PDB file of C-alpha atoms in Angstrom:
ATOM      1  CA  SER A  18       0.000   0.000   0.000  1.00 58.00           C
ATOM      2  CA  ARG A  19       1.005   3.611  -0.453  1.00 75.00           C
ATOM      3  CA  ALA A  20       2.922   5.458   2.241  1.00 82.00           C
ATOM      4  CA  ASP A  21       0.344   8.259   2.377  1.00 81.00           C
ATOM      5  CA  THR A  22      -2.486   5.768   2.898  1.00 83.00           C
ATOM      6  CA  ARG A  23      -0.523   4.047   5.676  1.00 84.00           C
ATOM      7  CA  SER A  24       0.091   7.453   7.263  1.00 85.00           C
ATOM      8  CA  LEU A  25      -3.607   8.315   7.016  1.00 84.00           C
ATOM      9  CA  LEU A  26      -4.571   5.069   8.754  1.00 86.00           C
ATOM     10  CA  ALA A  27      -1.934   5.590  11.469  1.00 87.00           C
ATOM     11  CA  ASN A  28      -3.333   9.074  12.159  1.00 85.00           C
ATOM     12  CA  LEU A  29      -6.881   7.715  12.269  1.00 85.00           C
ATOM     13  CA  ALA A  30      -5.835   4.987  14.703  1.00 87.00           C
ATOM     14  CA  GLU A  31      -4.253   7.609  16.960  1.00 87.00           C
ATOM     15  CA  TRP A  32      -7.387   9.777  16.817  1.00 84.00           C
ATOM     16  CA  GLU A  33      -9.674   6.825  17.529  1.00 86.00           C
ATOM     17  CA  LYS A  34      -7.533   5.923  20.555  1.00 87.00           C
ATOM     18  CA  GLY A  35      -8.033   9.513  21.705  1.00 84.00           C
ATOM     19  CA  HIS A  36     -11.796   9.087  21.282  1.00 83.00           C
ATOM     20  CA  TYR A  37     -11.675   5.916  23.370  1.00 86.00           C
ATOM     21  CA  ASP A  38      -9.754   7.696  26.134  1.00 86.00           C
ATOM     22  CA  PHE A  39     -12.196  10.617  25.967  1.00 85.00           C
ATOM     23  CA  LEU A  40     -15.208   8.309  26.309  1.00 86.00           C
ATOM     24  CA  LYS A  41     -13.518   6.317  29.068  1.00 88.00           C
ATOM     25  CA  GLN A  42     -12.983   9.521  31.094  1.00 88.00           C
ATOM     26  CA  HIS A  43     -16.674  10.300  30.771  1.00 87.00           C
ATOM     27  CA  LYS A  44     -17.702   6.763  31.738  1.00 88.00           C
ATOM     28  CA  VAL A  45     -15.531   6.840  34.859  1.00 90.00           C
ATOM     29  CA  SER A  46     -16.768  10.312  35.804  1.00 88.00           C
ATOM     30  CA  LEU A  47     -20.420   9.362  35.299  1.00 89.00           C
ATOM     31  CA  GLY A  48     -19.913   6.208  37.372  1.00 92.00           C
ATOM     32  CA  GLU A  49     -18.147   8.006  40.219  1.00 92.00           C
ATOM     33  CA  THR A  50     -19.906  11.382  40.335  1.00 91.00           C
ATOM     34  CA  GLY A  51     -22.971  11.058  38.122  1.00 89.00           C
ATOM     35  CA  LYS A  52     -21.633  13.971  36.043  1.00 88.00           C
ATOM     36  CA  TRP A  53     -19.903  14.233  32.705  1.00 87.00           C
ATOM     37  CA  ALA A  54     -16.147  14.784  32.891  1.00 84.00           C
ATOM     38  CA  ASP A  55     -14.670  18.188  32.116  1.00 76.00           C
ATOM     39  CA  ALA A  56     -12.588  16.450  29.473  1.00 61.00           C
ATOM     40  CA  ALA A  57     -12.102  17.499  25.897  1.00 55.00           C
ATOM     41  CA  LEU A  58      -9.297  17.299  23.427  1.00 53.00           C
ATOM     42  CA  PRO A  59      -6.908  20.181  23.919  1.00 52.00           C
ATOM     43  CA  VAL A  60      -7.251  22.961  21.357  1.00 52.00           C
ATOM     44  CA  GLU A  61      -3.805  22.154  19.964  1.00 56.00           C
ATOM     45  CA  GLU A  62      -4.930  18.576  19.201  1.00 58.00           C
ATOM     46  CA  MET A  63      -7.956  19.863  17.293  1.00 57.00           C
ATOM     47  CA  GLU A  64      -5.724  22.313  15.397  1.00 60.00           C
ATOM     48  CA  LYS A  65      -3.270  19.514  14.589  1.00 60.00           C
ATOM     49  CA  ALA A  66      -6.133  17.396  13.223  1.00 59.00           C
ATOM     50  CA  GLY A  67      -7.353  20.301  11.093  1.00 57.00           C
ATOM     51  CA  GLY A  68      -3.828  20.870   9.816  1.00 59.00           C
ATOM     52  CA  ILE A  69      -3.513  17.266   8.725  1.00 55.00           C
ATOM     53  CA  ILE A  70      -6.800  17.489   6.836  1.00 53.00           C
ATOM     54  CA  LEU A  71      -5.708  20.736   5.170  1.00 55.00           C
ATOM     55  CA  GLU A  72      -2.339  19.177   4.304  1.00 57.00           C
ATOM     56  CA  LYS A  73      -4.146  16.401   2.398  1.00 52.00           C
ATOM     57  CA  ARG A  74      -5.932  19.016   0.305  1.00 49.00           C
ATOM     58  CA  VAL A  75      -2.558  20.251  -0.872  1.00 50.00           C
ATOM     59  CA  GLY A  76      -1.415  16.673  -1.478  1.00 49.00           C
ATOM     60  CA  THR A  77       1.724  15.311  -3.027  1.00 48.00           C
ATOM     61  CA  ALA A  78       1.971  13.370  -6.244  1.00 48.00           C
ATOM     62  CA  VAL A  79       3.084   9.750  -5.900  1.00 46.00           C
ATOM     63  CA  GLU A  80       3.603   7.184  -8.628  1.00 49.00           C
ATOM     64  CA  PRO A  81       2.625   3.826  -7.097  1.00 48.00           C
ATOM     65  CA  PRO A  82       2.047   0.624  -9.025  1.00 49.00           C
ATOM     66  CA  LEU A  83      -1.609   0.256 -10.031  1.00 51.00           C
ATOM     67  CA  GLY A  84      -2.033  -2.802  -7.789  1.00 59.00           C
ATOM     68  CA  GLU A  85      -1.129  -0.770  -4.715  1.00 60.00           C
ATOM     69  CA  MET A  86      -3.471   1.993  -5.770  1.00 60.00           C
ATOM     70  CA  SER A  87      -6.434  -0.340  -6.253  1.00 66.00           C
ATOM     71  CA  SER A  88      -5.955  -2.050  -2.870  1.00 81.00           C
ATOM     72  CA  ASP A  89      -5.795   1.376  -1.220  1.00 85.00           C
ATOM     73  CA  PHE A  90      -9.152   2.242  -2.815  1.00 86.00           C
ATOM     74  CA  SER A  91     -10.720  -0.684  -0.942  1.00 87.00           C
ATOM     75  CA  VAL A  92      -9.083   0.224   2.361  1.00 89.00           C
ATOM     76  CA  LEU A  93     -10.166   3.853   2.067  1.00 91.00           C
ATOM     77  CA  ARG A  94     -13.744   2.894   1.165  1.00 91.00           C
ATOM     78  CA  MET A  95     -13.930   0.644   4.212  1.00 92.00           C
ATOM     79  CA  ALA A  96     -12.465   3.358   6.466  1.00 92.00           C
ATOM     80  CA  LEU A  97     -14.945   5.884   5.079  1.00 93.00           C
ATOM     81  CA  ALA A  98     -17.859   3.517   5.746  1.00 94.00           C
ATOM     82  CA  ILE A  99     -16.714   2.970   9.341  1.00 94.00           C
ATOM     83  CA  GLU A 100     -16.348   6.698   9.998  1.00 93.00           C
ATOM     84  CA  THR A 101     -19.777   7.322   8.456  1.00 95.00           C
ATOM     85  CA  ASP A 102     -21.329   4.663  10.694  1.00 96.00           C
ATOM     86  CA  PHE A 103     -19.785   6.193  13.814  1.00 94.00           C
ATOM     87  CA  ARG A 104     -20.776   9.722  12.811  1.00 96.00           C
ATOM     88  CA  ASN A 105     -24.360   8.565  12.319  1.00 97.00           C
ATOM     89  CA  PHE A 106     -24.302   6.608  15.584  1.00 97.00           C
ATOM     90  CA  TYR A 107     -23.124   9.604  17.626  1.00 96.00           C
ATOM     91  CA  ASN A 108     -25.499  11.950  15.805  1.00 96.00           C
ATOM     92  CA  ASN A 109     -28.506   9.679  16.414  1.00 97.00           C
ATOM     93  CA  ALA A 110     -27.519   9.152  20.049  1.00 96.00           C
ATOM     94  CA  ALA A 111     -27.205  12.922  20.540  1.00 96.00           C
ATOM     95  CA  ARG A 112     -30.721  13.476  19.198  1.00 97.00           C
ATOM     96  CA  THR A 113     -32.176  11.070  21.755  1.00 96.00           C
ATOM     97  CA  MET A 114     -30.072  12.328  24.691  1.00 94.00           C
ATOM     98  CA  ASP A 115     -32.035  14.369  27.223  1.00 94.00           C
ATOM     99  CA  ASP A 116     -28.976  15.502  29.173  1.00 93.00           C
ATOM    100  CA  PRO A 117     -27.591  18.687  27.497  1.00 93.00           C
ATOM    101  CA  GLU A 118     -23.988  17.912  28.503  1.00 92.00           C
ATOM    102  CA  GLY A 119     -24.263  14.357  27.195  1.00 92.00           C
ATOM    103  CA  ARG A 120     -25.759  15.690  23.967  1.00 93.00           C
ATOM    104  CA  ARG A 121     -22.836  18.115  23.630  1.00 92.00           C
ATOM    105  CA  VAL A 122     -20.311  15.281  24.082  1.00 92.00           C
ATOM    106  CA  LEU A 123     -22.045  13.103  21.485  1.00 93.00           C
ATOM    107  CA  GLU A 124     -22.335  15.992  19.019  1.00 93.00           C
ATOM    108  CA  MET A 125     -18.625  16.691  19.470  1.00 91.00           C
ATOM    109  CA  LEU A 126     -17.810  13.047  18.717  1.00 92.00           C
ATOM    110  CA  SER A 127     -20.033  13.189  15.632  1.00 93.00           C
ATOM    111  CA  GLU A 128     -18.150  16.285  14.440  1.00 92.00           C
ATOM    112  CA  TRP A 129     -14.821  14.550  14.987  1.00 91.00           C
ATOM    113  CA  GLU A 130     -15.992  11.618  12.878  1.00 92.00           C
ATOM    114  CA  SER A 131     -17.071  14.070  10.159  1.00 92.00           C
ATOM    115  CA  GLY A 132     -13.530  15.438  10.191  1.00 91.00           C
ATOM    116  CA  HIS A 133     -12.191  11.927   9.747  1.00 91.00           C
ATOM    117  CA  GLN A 134     -14.553  11.465   6.814  1.00 92.00           C
ATOM    118  CA  GLU A 135     -13.186  14.618   5.157  1.00 91.00           C
ATOM    119  CA  TYR A 136      -9.633  13.400   5.729  1.00 90.00           C
ATOM    120  CA  ILE A 137     -10.317   9.996   4.166  1.00 92.00           C
ATOM    121  CA  ASP A 138     -12.420  11.423   1.340  1.00 92.00           C
ATOM    122  CA  GLU A 139      -9.678  13.844   0.342  1.00 90.00           C
ATOM    123  CA  GLN A 140      -7.116  11.023   0.245  1.00 89.00           C
ATOM    124  CA  TYR A 141      -9.545   8.964  -1.822  1.00 89.00           C
ATOM    125  CA  ARG A 142     -10.022  11.830  -4.306  1.00 89.00           C
ATOM    126  CA  VAL A 143      -6.247  12.330  -4.628  1.00 86.00           C
ATOM    127  CA  LEU A 144      -5.825   8.623  -5.288  1.00 85.00           C
ATOM    128  CA  GLN A 145      -8.693   8.624  -7.787  1.00 85.00           C
ATOM    129  CA  ARG A 146      -7.226  11.572  -9.732  1.00 85.00           C
ATOM    130  CA  GLU A 147      -3.836   9.870  -9.889  1.00 82.00           C
ATOM    131  CA  PHE A 148      -5.410   6.591 -10.975  1.00 79.00           C
ATOM    132  CA  MET A 149      -7.467   8.265 -13.713  1.00 82.00           C
ATOM    133  CA  SER A 150      -4.415  10.140 -14.935  1.00 80.00           C
ATOM    134  CA  GLU A 151      -2.287   7.009 -15.013  1.00 77.00           C
ATOM    135  CA  MET A 152      -5.012   5.146 -16.891  1.00 75.00           C
ATOM    136  CA  GLY A 153      -5.116   7.931 -19.477  1.00 75.00           C
ATOM    137  CA  PHE A 154      -8.484   9.438 -18.586  1.00 77.00           C
ATOM    138  CA  GLU A 155      -7.929  13.145 -19.088  1.00 66.00           C
ATOM    139  CA  PRO A 156      -8.095  15.885 -17.993  1.00 64.00           C
ATOM    140  CA  PHE A 157      -6.737  14.940 -14.571  1.00 49.00           C
TER     141      PHE A 157
END
């Protein structure tokens, strides 16, 4: 697989671990105090995530073998489907949540998943443009 796809998946894994830790803090706090934790990703983490997404929009040209490119298409489609499922899950859960703080937490998680979707989608579009160009479908 391509180095940029591997990097994308490594970043997503790191972000998802952060989501797990975030949710775990809330679970512990709710269990111990009955209140949501005062936990959120630091602003610099959110800015870093936004920077990575913006960086993908700039993109860098890579000339991988077509076999690598086509397997990356499948991986990116699967990652996009997973992020979409989680975004929808958090969004639906937020709509049914009566507690305003819980709703805010779930909406935040839904927004994070939307950011992941943008990140994956941009990588997919870069890969698609390169594939079309290599296959001779112009203008790309």
